[in-house]
Amino acid sequence: MLNKNEMIVDTVLLAGKIMIESGSDMTRVHDTMERIARSAGVVDPRIFETTTGIVMSIPTKKTAEVQPILSRSIDLEKVARVNAISRAFANKELSLKETHENLQALTLAVPVFSFRSQLLAAIVVGCTLSIMYGGYWGDLGATALASGLGFTIYSKINRHFRFRFGSEFIAAFTIAVTALLCVRSGFGKSLDMIIIAGLMPLVPGVPITNAVRDLLAGHILSGIARGIEALLVAAALGTGVAVIFRYL
């Protein structure tokens, strides 16, 4: 059974862990964690967070704990829900125990879109951006096929193997092969545009944005780490396409 100080630390760390794993920027993470700690009665919470771990202590009680971050993805629904829970606690609408229980429940069950919905969204994004970038209307079928196959491969690999960066490489390779076959068969016209549009659902837009926000907010370690991670994802996508142009 946790005492009050241990409950405070555990609740704060759990909130931060969920937000970082779900792709939140560090400014929002720090603000949420500090809000929970101060609302629980901690006058001077000591919190240090990076993309790979969080440390929190209560100086007057000599209570401290470290929470490692082992995985990261993009789930803004979880970020919004943690924010809502923290504000409800700050407004005295939830007790500390209820806040902790709600956060634990959030780690186990949160509404997610079905794979079909995600696949449809990826196809719509690819096709829409193809037209926005000046592509041909006649390439929409090929773009939809490339986007759909690429996203499917990416999702399946990450779901079953957690093959970081390798999933992006294989997905980009699949998109490039699909685009090449479509153009050679006459089903598509602009090879470059089909590939670019097909890759767009996989581009690490949120990590790049968060990296810039973290750097501007003074979270240097997190900003650099996220920037490098985004660059590695972009490199994997580019390499997957480059292999096709080099050897086929």
Coordinates of C-alpha atoms in Angstrom, one line a residue:
M1 CA 0.0 0.0 0.0
L2 CA 1.5 3.3 -1.1
N3 CA 1.7 6.2 1.4
K4 CA 0.7 9.7 0.2
N5 CA 4.2 10.8 -0.9
E6 CA 4.8 7.6 -2.8
M7 CA 1.3 7.9 -4.4
I8 CA 2.1 11.5 -5.5
V9 CA 5.4 10.5 -7.1
D10 CA 3.9 7.4 -8.8
T11 CA 1.0 9.4 -10.1
V12 CA 3.2 12.2 -11.5
L13 CA 5.6 9.7 -13.1
L14 CA 2.8 7.7 -14.6
A15 CA 1.3 10.8 -16.2
G16 CA 4.6 11.9 -17.7
K17 CA 5.3 8.3 -18.9
I18 CA 2.0 8.1 -20.8
M19 CA 2.5 11.5 -22.4
I20 CA 6.1 11.0 -23.5
E21 CA 5.2 7.5 -24.9
S22 CA 2.3 9.1 -26.7
G23 CA 4.4 11.7 -28.5
S24 CA 3.8 14.9 -26.4
D25 CA 6.3 17.7 -26.4
M26 CA 8.3 18.2 -23.2
T27 CA 6.9 21.6 -22.3
R28 CA 3.4 20.0 -22.1
V29 CA 4.7 17.0 -20.2
H30 CA 6.5 19.2 -17.6
D31 CA 3.5 21.4 -17.2
T32 CA 1.2 18.5 -16.6
M33 CA 3.5 16.7 -14.1
E34 CA 4.1 19.9 -12.2
R35 CA 0.4 20.7 -12.1
I36 CA -0.4 17.3 -10.5
A37 CA 2.5 17.6 -8.0
R38 CA 1.5 21.1 -6.9
S39 CA -2.2 20.3 -6.7
A40 CA -1.2 17.3 -4.5
G41 CA 0.5 19.7 -2.0
V42 CA 4.1 19.5 -3.2
V43 CA 5.5 23.1 -2.9
D44 CA 8.7 22.6 -4.8
P45 CA 8.6 19.4 -7.0
R46 CA 11.9 18.5 -8.6
I47 CA 11.2 17.0 -12.0
F48 CA 13.6 16.1 -14.8
E49 CA 12.3 14.5 -18.0
T50 CA 13.8 13.3 -21.2
T51 CA 12.5 11.1 -24.0
T52 CA 14.2 8.1 -22.3
G53 CA 13.4 8.6 -18.6
I54 CA 11.8 10.8 -15.9
V55 CA 13.1 11.6 -12.4
M56 CA 10.9 13.1 -9.8
S57 CA 11.5 13.9 -6.1
I58 CA 10.0 15.6 -3.1
P59 CA 12.9 17.4 -1.5
T60 CA 11.3 17.8 2.0
K61 CA 10.4 14.1 2.2
K62 CA 13.5 12.7 0.6
T63 CA 11.3 10.7 -1.8
A64 CA 12.5 10.1 -5.3
E65 CA 11.9 7.7 -8.2
V66 CA 13.0 7.1 -11.7
Q67 CA 10.7 6.0 -14.5
P68 CA 12.3 4.7 -17.7
I69 CA 10.6 5.3 -21.1
L70 CA 11.0 2.2 -23.3
S71 CA 8.7 3.0 -26.2
R72 CA 7.4 6.0 -28.1
S73 CA 4.6 6.4 -30.6
I74 CA 2.0 9.0 -31.6
D75 CA -1.3 8.9 -29.7
L76 CA -2.6 12.4 -29.2
E77 CA -5.8 11.0 -27.7
K78 CA -3.9 9.8 -24.7
V79 CA -2.1 13.1 -24.4
A80 CA -5.4 15.0 -24.3
R81 CA -6.9 12.6 -21.8
V82 CA -3.9 12.9 -19.4
N83 CA -4.2 16.7 -19.7
A84 CA -7.9 16.5 -18.9
I85 CA -7.3 14.2 -15.9
S86 CA -4.6 16.5 -14.5
R87 CA -6.8 19.6 -14.8
A88 CA -9.7 17.7 -13.2
F89 CA -7.4 16.9 -10.3
A90 CA -6.2 20.5 -10.1
N91 CA -9.8 21.7 -9.9
K92 CA -10.5 19.2 -7.0
E93 CA -12.9 17.2 -9.2
L94 CA -10.8 14.1 -8.6
S95 CA -8.9 12.8 -5.6
L96 CA -5.3 11.7 -5.8
K97 CA -6.3 8.1 -5.7
E98 CA -8.9 8.6 -8.4
T99 CA -6.4 10.4 -10.6
H100 CA -3.9 7.5 -10.2
E101 CA -6.6 5.0 -11.0
N102 CA -7.7 6.9 -14.1
L103 CA -4.2 7.1 -15.4
Q104 CA -3.7 3.4 -14.8
A105 CA -6.9 2.6 -16.7
L106 CA -5.7 4.9 -19.5
T107 CA -2.6 2.7 -20.0
L108 CA -4.7 -0.4 -20.4
A109 CA -7.6 0.8 -22.5
V110 CA -8.0 3.8 -24.7
P111 CA -10.2 4.2 -27.8
V112 CA -8.2 3.7 -31.0
F113 CA -9.3 3.8 -34.6
S114 CA -9.5 0.5 -36.3
F115 CA -6.9 -0.5 -38.8
R116 CA -9.3 0.0 -41.7
S117 CA -9.9 3.5 -40.6
Q118 CA -6.2 4.2 -40.3
L119 CA -5.6 2.7 -43.7
L120 CA -8.3 4.8 -45.2
A121 CA -6.8 7.9 -43.6
A122 CA -3.4 7.0 -45.0
I123 CA -4.8 6.6 -48.5
V124 CA -6.8 9.9 -48.3
V125 CA -3.6 11.7 -47.1
G126 CA -1.5 10.3 -49.9
C127 CA -4.1 11.0 -52.6
T128 CA -4.9 14.5 -51.3
L129 CA -1.2 15.6 -51.1
S130 CA -0.6 14.2 -54.6
I131 CA -3.0 16.6 -56.1
M132 CA -1.8 19.5 -53.8
Y133 CA 1.7 18.9 -55.0
G134 CA 0.7 19.2 -58.6
G135 CA 0.2 15.5 -59.4
Y136 CA -2.0 14.0 -62.1
W137 CA -5.6 13.0 -61.3
G138 CA -5.0 9.9 -63.3
D139 CA -2.3 8.8 -60.7
L140 CA -4.8 8.7 -57.9
G141 CA -5.4 5.0 -58.2
A142 CA -1.6 4.2 -58.2
T143 CA -1.1 6.6 -55.3
A144 CA -3.9 5.0 -53.3
L145 CA -2.4 1.5 -53.9
A146 CA 1.2 2.6 -53.0
S147 CA 0.0 4.5 -49.9
G148 CA -2.2 1.6 -48.8
L149 CA 0.4 -1.1 -49.3
G150 CA 3.2 1.0 -47.6
F151 CA 1.1 1.8 -44.6
T152 CA -0.1 -1.8 -44.2
I153 CA 3.5 -3.1 -44.3
Y154 CA 4.6 -0.5 -41.8
S155 CA 1.8 -1.2 -39.4
K156 CA 2.1 -5.0 -39.6
I157 CA 5.8 -5.0 -39.0
N158 CA 5.6 -2.6 -36.0
R159 CA 2.7 -4.6 -34.5
H160 CA 4.4 -8.0 -34.7
F161 CA 8.1 -7.3 -34.7
R162 CA 8.7 -3.7 -33.4
F163 CA 11.5 -3.4 -36.0
R164 CA 12.3 0.3 -35.5
F165 CA 13.6 2.1 -38.6
G166 CA 13.5 -1.2 -40.5
S167 CA 9.7 -0.9 -40.8
E168 CA 10.1 2.5 -42.4
F169 CA 12.7 1.2 -44.8
I170 CA 10.7 -1.8 -45.9
A171 CA 7.5 0.3 -46.2
A172 CA 9.4 2.9 -48.4
F173 CA 10.8 0.1 -50.5
T174 CA 7.3 -1.4 -51.0
I175 CA 5.9 2.0 -52.0
A176 CA 8.7 2.6 -54.5
V177 CA 8.3 -0.9 -56.1
T178 CA 4.5 -0.4 -56.3
A179 CA 4.9 3.0 -57.9
L180 CA 7.5 1.7 -60.4
L181 CA 5.3 -1.3 -61.4
C182 CA 2.3 1.0 -61.8
V183 CA 4.2 3.4 -64.1
R184 CA 5.7 0.6 -66.2
S185 CA 2.3 -1.0 -66.6
G186 CA 0.6 2.3 -67.6
F187 CA -1.5 2.5 -64.5
G188 CA 0.4 5.6 -63.4
K189 CA 2.2 8.4 -65.0
S190 CA 4.5 10.3 -62.6
L191 CA 6.8 8.0 -60.7
D192 CA 8.2 10.7 -58.5
M193 CA 4.8 12.1 -57.5
I194 CA 3.4 8.7 -56.7
I195 CA 6.3 7.8 -54.5
I196 CA 6.3 11.2 -52.7
A197 CA 2.6 11.0 -52.0
G198 CA 2.8 7.4 -50.9
L199 CA 5.5 8.3 -48.4
M200 CA 3.7 11.2 -46.8
P201 CA 1.6 9.2 -44.2
L202 CA 5.0 7.8 -42.9
V203 CA 6.9 11.1 -42.7
P204 CA 7.7 11.9 -39.0
G205 CA 6.0 15.3 -38.9
V206 CA 5.0 15.3 -35.2
P207 CA 8.5 14.2 -34.0
I208 CA 10.1 16.9 -36.1
T209 CA 7.7 19.5 -34.7
N210 CA 8.2 18.4 -31.2
A211 CA 12.0 18.4 -31.6
V212 CA 11.8 22.1 -32.7
R213 CA 9.4 23.0 -29.8
D214 CA 11.6 21.3 -27.3
L215 CA 14.7 23.1 -28.5
L216 CA 13.0 26.5 -28.4
A217 CA 11.6 25.8 -24.9
G218 CA 15.1 24.9 -23.6
H219 CA 14.7 21.1 -23.5
I220 CA 18.0 20.6 -25.3
L221 CA 18.5 16.9 -24.6
S222 CA 14.9 15.9 -25.6
G223 CA 15.0 18.2 -28.7
I224 CA 18.3 16.7 -30.0
A225 CA 17.1 13.2 -29.3
R226 CA 13.8 13.6 -31.0
G227 CA 15.5 15.5 -33.9
I228 CA 18.0 12.6 -34.4
E229 CA 15.2 10.0 -34.2
A230 CA 13.2 11.9 -36.9
L231 CA 16.2 12.2 -39.1
L232 CA 16.8 8.4 -38.8
V233 CA 13.2 7.8 -39.8
A234 CA 13.6 10.1 -42.8
A235 CA 16.9 8.4 -43.7
A236 CA 15.2 5.0 -43.6
L237 CA 12.4 6.2 -45.9
G238 CA 14.9 7.7 -48.3
T239 CA 17.1 4.7 -48.3
G240 CA 14.2 2.4 -49.1
V241 CA 13.4 4.5 -52.1
A242 CA 17.0 4.9 -53.2
V243 CA 17.5 1.2 -53.4
I244 CA 14.9 1.0 -56.1
F245 CA 16.4 3.7 -58.2
R246 CA 19.9 2.2 -57.7
Y247 CA 19.2 -1.4 -58.6
L248 CA 16.0 -1.6 -60.6

